[in-house]
């Protein structure tokens, strides 16, 4: 069964500090992995998308890594800001042959405190 | 400009009264998804359209139906909403083509309340 597991479930950090979120997946056949930011009551917004051949991708203060061999990804937030408070969702897409299905992780809820 | 638009943003309906949520896209994407997201949970796929082909998830209740009259619009119909159907409903679109990365775009969601 395709699964995406994220850790930790929630995280509290002080403004200006860094943090790293983890994502492990068993989706096969793998097509790509995405990280989304979801503010409360709003739809997810894409941060990064990576295929199996990409090890790292950055979007401003967000840097995602991917190890397709171990099926692990991380999202690193640098110099956190209050506006980074949100849920961060790891989503893995199966290949076209498997219907391009998106499998969602449970998300990590990040709270940035001043 | 918003590329995936869901209407309404908030919907209150009575128990058992049919309700329709809409999603429109300006991206000309060939795949559209409907997800149900309950509080503090990951979105759960209800069904998706690949062009006109409808694909229902095995555990999607019969109470949920969908229509896609054209590429731009997709509707979620809940025939007899129950209290357990109160949730955020998310629409997403993906374009799939040879050699292309399928980026998914989400709407802002419709929050459904059942009273």
PDB file of C-alpha atoms in Angstrom:
ATOM      1  CA  UNK A   1       0.000   0.000   0.000  1.00  0.00           C
ATOM      2  CA  UNK A   2       1.333   3.434  -0.942  1.00  0.00           C
ATOM      3  CA  UNK A   3       2.036   5.496   2.140  1.00  0.00           C
ATOM      4  CA  UNK A   4       3.653   8.791   3.062  1.00  0.00           C
ATOM      5  CA  UNK A   5       4.666   9.370   6.655  1.00  0.00           C
ATOM      6  CA  UNK A   6       5.801  12.669   8.071  1.00  0.00           C
ATOM      7  CA  UNK A   7       7.551  13.582  11.278  1.00  0.00           C
ATOM      8  CA  UNK A   8       7.269  15.256  13.623  1.00  0.00           C
ATOM      9  CA  UNK A   9       3.498  15.748  13.753  1.00  0.00           C
ATOM     10  CA  UNK A  10       3.983  19.194  15.222  1.00  0.00           C
ATOM     11  CA  UNK A  11       6.829  21.524  15.942  1.00  0.00           C
ATOM     12  CA  UNK A  12       7.288  24.757  17.866  1.00  0.00           C
ATOM     13  CA  UNK A  13      10.290  26.917  17.041  1.00  0.00           C
ATOM     14  CA  UNK A  14      11.443  30.413  17.888  1.00  0.00           C
ATOM     15  CA  UNK A  15      11.463  33.071  15.221  1.00  0.00           C
ATOM     16  CA  UNK A  16      14.790  33.164  13.426  1.00  0.00           C
ATOM     17  CA  UNK A  17      15.662  29.536  14.139  1.00  0.00           C
ATOM     18  CA  UNK A  18      15.982  26.743  11.579  1.00  0.00           C
ATOM     19  CA  UNK A  19      14.027  23.510  11.475  1.00  0.00           C
ATOM     20  CA  UNK A  20      13.867  20.331   9.422  1.00  0.00           C
ATOM     21  CA  UNK A  21      10.788  18.266   8.608  1.00  0.00           C
ATOM     22  CA  UNK A  22      10.974  14.642   7.507  1.00  0.00           C
ATOM     23  CA  UNK A  23       9.009  12.616   4.977  1.00  0.00           C
ATOM     24  CA  UNK A  24       9.311   8.874   4.300  1.00  0.00           C
ATOM     25  CA  UNK A  25       7.360   7.209   1.522  1.00  0.00           C
ATOM     26  CA  UNK A  26       6.623   3.824   0.029  1.00  0.00           C
ATOM     27  CA  UNK A  27       4.865   5.029  -3.126  1.00  0.00           C
ATOM     28  CA  UNK A  28       5.764   2.968  -6.168  1.00  0.00           C
ATOM     29  CA  UNK A  29       6.318   3.473  -9.009  1.00  0.00           C
ATOM     30  CA  UNK A  30       7.596   6.876  -7.976  1.00  0.00           C
ATOM     31  CA  UNK A  31       7.210   9.927 -10.185  1.00  0.00           C
ATOM     32  CA  UNK A  32       7.851  12.998  -8.065  1.00  0.00           C
ATOM     33  CA  UNK A  33       7.681  14.387  -4.544  1.00  0.00           C
ATOM     34  CA  UNK A  34       6.239  17.736  -3.580  1.00  0.00           C
ATOM     35  CA  UNK A  35       6.178  19.830  -0.482  1.00  0.00           C
ATOM     36  CA  UNK A  36       3.187  22.057   0.131  1.00  0.00           C
ATOM     37  CA  UNK A  37       2.473  24.750   2.689  1.00  0.00           C
ATOM     38  CA  UNK A  38      -1.097  24.907   3.908  1.00  0.00           C
ATOM     39  CA  UNK A  39      -2.289  27.826   5.983  1.00  0.00           C
ATOM     40  CA  UNK A  40      -5.275  27.147   8.217  1.00  0.00           C
ATOM     41  CA  UNK A  41      -8.506  27.132   6.226  1.00  0.00           C
ATOM     42  CA  UNK A  42      -6.798  27.511   2.853  1.00  0.00           C
ATOM     43  CA  UNK A  43      -5.717  25.248   0.038  1.00  0.00           C
ATOM     44  CA  UNK A  44      -2.166  23.864  -0.176  1.00  0.00           C
ATOM     45  CA  UNK A  45       0.406  25.983  -1.979  1.00  0.00           C
ATOM     46  CA  UNK A  46       3.336  24.338  -3.720  1.00  0.00           C
ATOM     47  CA  UNK A  47       6.828  24.948  -2.336  1.00  0.00           C
ATOM     48  CA  UNK A  48       8.978  22.462  -4.273  1.00  0.00           C
ATOM     49  CA  UNK A  49       8.643  19.537  -6.637  1.00  0.00           C
ATOM     50  CA  UNK A  50      11.418  17.006  -7.274  1.00  0.00           C
ATOM     51  CA  UNK A  51      11.842  13.988  -9.493  1.00  0.00           C
ATOM     52  CA  UNK A  52      13.962  10.957  -8.608  1.00  0.00           C
ATOM     53  CA  UNK A  53      17.025  12.491 -10.279  1.00  0.00           C
ATOM     54  CA  UNK A  54      16.981  15.631  -8.143  1.00  0.00           C
ATOM     55  CA  UNK A  55      18.651  15.650  -4.730  1.00  0.00           C
ATOM     56  CA  UNK A  56      17.863  19.149  -3.599  1.00  0.00           C
ATOM     57  CA  UNK A  57      15.693  22.079  -4.562  1.00  0.00           C
ATOM     58  CA  UNK A  58      15.316  25.477  -2.943  1.00  0.00           C
ATOM     59  CA  UNK A  59      12.538  28.025  -2.865  1.00  0.00           C
ATOM     60  CA  UNK A  60      13.661  31.046  -0.888  1.00  0.00           C
ATOM     61  CA  UNK A  61      14.187  29.982   2.709  1.00  0.00           C
ATOM     62  CA  UNK A  62      12.787  26.521   1.991  1.00  0.00           C
ATOM     63  CA  UNK A  63      15.175  23.766   0.880  1.00  0.00           C
ATOM     64  CA  UNK A  64      13.949  20.279   0.087  1.00  0.00           C
ATOM     65  CA  UNK A  65      16.141  17.201  -0.258  1.00  0.00           C
ATOM     66  CA  UNK A  66      15.313  13.839  -1.759  1.00  0.00           C
ATOM     67  CA  UNK A  67      17.019  10.464  -1.420  1.00  0.00           C
ATOM     68  CA  UNK A  68      15.191   8.219  -3.858  1.00  0.00           C
ATOM     69  CA  UNK A  69      17.209   5.191  -2.733  1.00  0.00           C
ATOM     70  CA  UNK A  70      16.075   5.382   0.872  1.00  0.00           C
ATOM     71  CA  UNK A  71      12.734   6.993  -0.099  1.00  0.00           C
ATOM     72  CA  UNK A  72      13.234   9.884   2.250  1.00  0.00           C
ATOM     73  CA  UNK A  73      12.811  13.609   1.858  1.00  0.00           C
ATOM     74  CA  UNK A  74      13.304  16.558   4.143  1.00  0.00           C
ATOM     75  CA  UNK A  75      12.199  20.172   4.127  1.00  0.00           C
ATOM     76  CA  UNK A  76      14.531  22.640   5.810  1.00  0.00           C
ATOM     77  CA  UNK A  77      13.240  26.065   6.819  1.00  0.00           C
ATOM     78  CA  UNK A  78      15.971  28.626   7.372  1.00  0.00           C
ATOM     79  CA  UNK A  79      15.635  31.691   9.598  1.00  0.00           C
ATOM     80  CA  UNK A  80      11.989  31.023  10.360  1.00  0.00           C
ATOM     81  CA  UNK A  81       9.452  33.811  10.313  1.00  0.00           C
ATOM     82  CA  UNK A  82       6.077  34.108  12.012  1.00  0.00           C
ATOM     83  CA  UNK A  83       4.441  33.672   8.606  1.00  0.00           C
ATOM     84  CA  UNK A  84       5.973  30.209   8.349  1.00  0.00           C
ATOM     85  CA  UNK A  85       3.411  28.988  10.884  1.00  0.00           C
ATOM     86  CA  UNK A  86       1.380  26.489   8.853  1.00  0.00           C
ATOM     87  CA  UNK A  87       1.036  22.822   8.044  1.00  0.00           C
ATOM     88  CA  UNK A  88       3.650  21.399   5.705  1.00  0.00           C
ATOM     89  CA  UNK A  89       2.503  18.486   3.632  1.00  0.00           C
ATOM     90  CA  UNK A  90       4.630  16.004   1.727  1.00  0.00           C
ATOM     91  CA  UNK A  91       2.871  14.618  -1.343  1.00  0.00           C
ATOM     92  CA  UNK A  92       4.227  11.817  -3.499  1.00  0.00           C
ATOM     93  CA  UNK A  93       3.001  11.236  -7.014  1.00  0.00           C
ATOM     94  CA  UNK A  94       2.913   7.827  -8.605  1.00  0.00           C
ATOM     95  CA  UNK A  95       3.921   7.481 -12.227  1.00  0.00           C
ATOM     96  CA  UNK A  96       1.551   7.898 -15.134  1.00  0.00           C
ATOM     97  CA  UNK A  97       1.284   4.119 -15.414  1.00  0.00           C
ATOM     98  CA  UNK A  98      -0.097   4.097 -11.874  1.00  0.00           C
ATOM     99  CA  UNK A  99      -2.599   6.831 -12.583  1.00  0.00           C
ATOM    100  CA  UNK A 100      -0.555   9.806 -11.365  1.00  0.00           C
ATOM    101  CA  UNK A 101      -2.184   9.434  -7.971  1.00  0.00           C
ATOM    102  CA  UNK A 102      -1.120  11.822  -5.265  1.00  0.00           C
ATOM    103  CA  UNK A 103      -0.520  10.282  -1.856  1.00  0.00           C
ATOM    104  CA  UNK A 104      -0.532  12.777   0.987  1.00  0.00           C
ATOM    105  CA  UNK A 105       1.410  12.644   4.210  1.00  0.00           C
ATOM    106  CA  UNK A 106      -0.330  13.623   7.424  1.00  0.00           C
ATOM    107  CA  UNK A 107       1.510  16.919   7.545  1.00  0.00           C
ATOM    108  CA  UNK A 108       3.698  18.623  10.120  1.00  0.00           C
ATOM    109  CA  UNK A 109       2.123  21.523  11.940  1.00  0.00           C
ATOM    110  CA  UNK A 110       4.733  24.232  12.503  1.00  0.00           C
ATOM    111  CA  UNK A 111       4.249  27.068  14.956  1.00  0.00           C
ATOM    112  CA  UNK A 112       6.784  29.876  14.952  1.00  0.00           C
ATOM    113  CA  UNK A 113       6.834  31.923  18.143  1.00  0.00           C
ATOM    114  CA  UNK A 114       8.349  35.387  18.555  1.00  0.00           C
TER     115      UNK A 114
ATOM    116  CA  UNK B   1      -4.666  35.590 -10.650  1.00  0.00           C
ATOM    117  CA  UNK B   2      -6.177  32.488  -9.149  1.00  0.00           C
ATOM    118  CA  UNK B   3      -5.888  29.546 -11.530  1.00  0.00           C
ATOM    119  CA  UNK B   4      -8.064  27.051  -9.663  1.00  0.00           C
ATOM    120  CA  UNK B   5     -11.188  28.638  -8.264  1.00  0.00           C
ATOM    121  CA  UNK B   6     -13.574  26.965  -5.902  1.00  0.00           C
ATOM    122  CA  UNK B   7     -17.023  28.267  -5.107  1.00  0.00           C
ATOM    123  CA  UNK B   8     -18.289  28.952  -2.643  1.00  0.00           C
ATOM    124  CA  UNK B   9     -15.497  29.348  -0.069  1.00  0.00           C
ATOM    125  CA  UNK B  10     -17.938  28.535   2.703  1.00  0.00           C
ATOM    126  CA  UNK B  11     -21.115  26.489   2.386  1.00  0.00           C
ATOM    127  CA  UNK B  12     -23.664  25.735   5.069  1.00  0.00           C
ATOM    128  CA  UNK B  13     -26.234  23.081   4.247  1.00  0.00           C
ATOM    129  CA  UNK B  14     -28.918  21.255   6.127  1.00  0.00           C
ATOM    130  CA  UNK B  15     -28.649  17.607   7.027  1.00  0.00           C
ATOM    131  CA  UNK B  16     -29.874  15.595   4.053  1.00  0.00           C
ATOM    132  CA  UNK B  17     -30.199  18.562   1.686  1.00  0.00           C
ATOM    133  CA  UNK B  18     -28.288  18.102  -1.585  1.00  0.00           C
ATOM    134  CA  UNK B  19     -25.395  20.454  -2.111  1.00  0.00           C
ATOM    135  CA  UNK B  20     -23.064  21.140  -5.043  1.00  0.00           C
ATOM    136  CA  UNK B  21     -19.549  22.493  -4.839  1.00  0.00           C
ATOM    137  CA  UNK B  22     -17.854  23.838  -7.926  1.00  0.00           C
ATOM    138  CA  UNK B  23     -14.306  24.051  -9.203  1.00  0.00           C
ATOM    139  CA  UNK B  24     -13.084  25.875 -12.261  1.00  0.00           C
ATOM    140  CA  UNK B  25      -9.614  26.149 -13.740  1.00  0.00           C
ATOM    141  CA  UNK B  26      -7.964  28.415 -16.267  1.00  0.00           C
ATOM    142  CA  UNK B  27      -4.980  26.118 -16.806  1.00  0.00           C
ATOM    143  CA  UNK B  28      -6.518  23.748 -19.352  1.00  0.00           C
ATOM    144  CA  UNK B  29      -5.271  20.841 -17.249  1.00  0.00           C
ATOM    145  CA  UNK B  30      -6.576  17.445 -18.190  1.00  0.00           C
ATOM    146  CA  UNK B  31      -6.762  15.960 -14.701  1.00  0.00           C
ATOM    147  CA  UNK B  32      -8.977  17.271 -11.908  1.00  0.00           C
ATOM    148  CA  UNK B  33      -9.161  15.861  -8.393  1.00  0.00           C
ATOM    149  CA  UNK B  34     -11.587  16.230  -5.524  1.00  0.00           C
ATOM    150  CA  UNK B  35     -10.260  15.754  -2.001  1.00  0.00           C
ATOM    151  CA  UNK B  36     -11.972  15.745   1.376  1.00  0.00           C
ATOM    152  CA  UNK B  37      -9.916  17.112   4.254  1.00  0.00           C
ATOM    153  CA  UNK B  38     -11.124  16.888   7.825  1.00  0.00           C
ATOM    154  CA  UNK B  39      -9.592  18.861  10.622  1.00  0.00           C
ATOM    155  CA  UNK B  40      -5.911  18.067  11.259  1.00  0.00           C
ATOM    156  CA  UNK B  41      -5.958  15.241   8.719  1.00  0.00           C
ATOM    157  CA  UNK B  42      -4.351  14.787   5.334  1.00  0.00           C
ATOM    158  CA  UNK B  43      -6.567  15.296   2.299  1.00  0.00           C
ATOM    159  CA  UNK B  44      -8.342  12.138   1.186  1.00  0.00           C
ATOM    160  CA  UNK B  45      -8.913  11.537  -2.511  1.00  0.00           C
ATOM    161  CA  UNK B  46     -12.575  11.071  -3.417  1.00  0.00           C
ATOM    162  CA  UNK B  47     -12.287  10.763  -7.205  1.00  0.00           C
ATOM    163  CA  UNK B  48     -10.572  12.248 -10.200  1.00  0.00           C
ATOM    164  CA  UNK B  49     -11.154  12.858 -13.876  1.00  0.00           C
ATOM    165  CA  UNK B  50      -8.549  12.124 -16.512  1.00  0.00           C
ATOM    166  CA  UNK B  51     -10.086  14.154 -19.328  1.00  0.00           C
ATOM    167  CA  UNK B  52     -13.614  12.737 -19.407  1.00  0.00           C
ATOM    168  CA  UNK B  53     -12.712   9.460 -17.740  1.00  0.00           C
ATOM    169  CA  UNK B  54     -14.098   9.306 -14.227  1.00  0.00           C
ATOM    170  CA  UNK B  55     -12.096   7.405 -11.592  1.00  0.00           C
ATOM    171  CA  UNK B  56     -13.778   6.737  -8.278  1.00  0.00           C
ATOM    172  CA  UNK B  57     -11.801   5.710  -5.195  1.00  0.00           C
ATOM    173  CA  UNK B  58     -12.974   2.397  -3.798  1.00  0.00           C
ATOM    174  CA  UNK B  59     -13.895   3.827  -0.410  1.00  0.00           C
ATOM    175  CA  UNK B  60     -15.695   6.943  -1.629  1.00  0.00           C
ATOM    176  CA  UNK B  61     -19.304   6.764  -0.407  1.00  0.00           C
ATOM    177  CA  UNK B  62     -22.077   6.609  -3.006  1.00  0.00           C
ATOM    178  CA  UNK B  63     -23.369   9.821  -1.470  1.00  0.00           C
ATOM    179  CA  UNK B  64     -20.627  11.649  -3.363  1.00  0.00           C
ATOM    180  CA  UNK B  65     -20.956  12.181  -7.095  1.00  0.00           C
ATOM    181  CA  UNK B  66     -19.077  14.285  -9.596  1.00  0.00           C
ATOM    182  CA  UNK B  67     -19.621  15.896 -12.971  1.00  0.00           C
ATOM    183  CA  UNK B  68     -17.193  17.376 -15.431  1.00  0.00           C
ATOM    184  CA  UNK B  69     -19.135  19.033 -18.250  1.00  0.00           C
ATOM    185  CA  UNK B  70     -15.995  20.449 -19.880  1.00  0.00           C
ATOM    186  CA  UNK B  71     -12.256  20.821 -19.278  1.00  0.00           C
ATOM    187  CA  UNK B  72     -12.641  23.927 -17.152  1.00  0.00           C
ATOM    188  CA  UNK B  73     -15.327  22.899 -14.706  1.00  0.00           C
ATOM    189  CA  UNK B  74     -15.798  20.078 -12.255  1.00  0.00           C
ATOM    190  CA  UNK B  75     -18.575  19.688  -9.692  1.00  0.00           C
ATOM    191  CA  UNK B  76     -18.864  17.730  -6.484  1.00  0.00           C
ATOM    192  CA  UNK B  77     -22.418  16.726  -5.619  1.00  0.00           C
ATOM    193  CA  UNK B  78     -23.274  15.477  -2.155  1.00  0.00           C
ATOM    194  CA  UNK B  79     -26.695  13.915  -2.454  1.00  0.00           C
ATOM    195  CA  UNK B  80     -27.622  13.670   1.215  1.00  0.00           C
ATOM    196  CA  UNK B  81     -25.029  15.360   3.426  1.00  0.00           C
ATOM    197  CA  UNK B  82     -24.562  13.941   6.874  1.00  0.00           C
ATOM    198  CA  UNK B  83     -22.858  15.520   9.854  1.00  0.00           C
ATOM    199  CA  UNK B  84     -19.785  13.436   9.076  1.00  0.00           C
ATOM    200  CA  UNK B  85     -19.450  15.093   5.680  1.00  0.00           C
ATOM    201  CA  UNK B  86     -18.542  18.428   7.230  1.00  0.00           C
ATOM    202  CA  UNK B  87     -15.031  19.091   5.996  1.00  0.00           C
ATOM    203  CA  UNK B  88     -12.856  21.178   3.710  1.00  0.00           C
ATOM    204  CA  UNK B  89     -13.227  20.060   0.096  1.00  0.00           C
ATOM    205  CA  UNK B  90     -10.232  20.700  -2.099  1.00  0.00           C
ATOM    206  CA  UNK B  91     -10.065  20.694  -5.866  1.00  0.00           C
ATOM    207  CA  UNK B  92      -6.747  20.208  -7.619  1.00  0.00           C
ATOM    208  CA  UNK B  93      -5.679  20.131 -11.234  1.00  0.00           C
ATOM    209  CA  UNK B  94      -2.731  18.456 -12.876  1.00  0.00           C
ATOM    210  CA  UNK B  95      -1.478  18.465 -16.407  1.00  0.00           C
ATOM    211  CA  UNK B  96      -0.019  15.221 -17.644  1.00  0.00           C
ATOM    212  CA  UNK B  97       2.048  14.935 -20.752  1.00  0.00           C
ATOM    213  CA  UNK B  98       4.967  12.988 -22.131  1.00  0.00           C
ATOM    214  CA  UNK B  99       8.176  13.896 -20.354  1.00  0.00           C
ATOM    215  CA  UNK B 100       6.594  16.677 -18.318  1.00  0.00           C
ATOM    216  CA  UNK B 101       6.513  17.036 -14.580  1.00  0.00           C
ATOM    217  CA  UNK B 102       2.934  17.032 -13.398  1.00  0.00           C
ATOM    218  CA  UNK B 103       2.564  20.108 -11.185  1.00  0.00           C
ATOM    219  CA  UNK B 104      -0.592  20.125  -9.129  1.00  0.00           C
ATOM    220  CA  UNK B 105      -2.459  23.325  -8.346  1.00  0.00           C
ATOM    221  CA  UNK B 106      -5.011  23.510  -5.580  1.00  0.00           C
ATOM    222  CA  UNK B 107      -7.994  25.738  -5.133  1.00  0.00           C
ATOM    223  CA  UNK B 108      -8.598  27.561  -1.870  1.00  0.00           C
ATOM    224  CA  UNK B 109     -11.094  24.959  -0.811  1.00  0.00           C
ATOM    225  CA  UNK B 110     -14.749  25.020   0.186  1.00  0.00           C
ATOM    226  CA  UNK B 111     -15.483  24.580   3.863  1.00  0.00           C
ATOM    227  CA  UNK B 112     -18.741  22.674   4.210  1.00  0.00           C
ATOM    228  CA  UNK B 113     -20.768  22.872   7.386  1.00  0.00           C
ATOM    229  CA  UNK B 114     -23.755  20.548   7.872  1.00  0.00           C
ATOM    230  CA  UNK B 115     -26.395  21.653  10.345  1.00  0.00           C
TER     231      UNK B 115
END
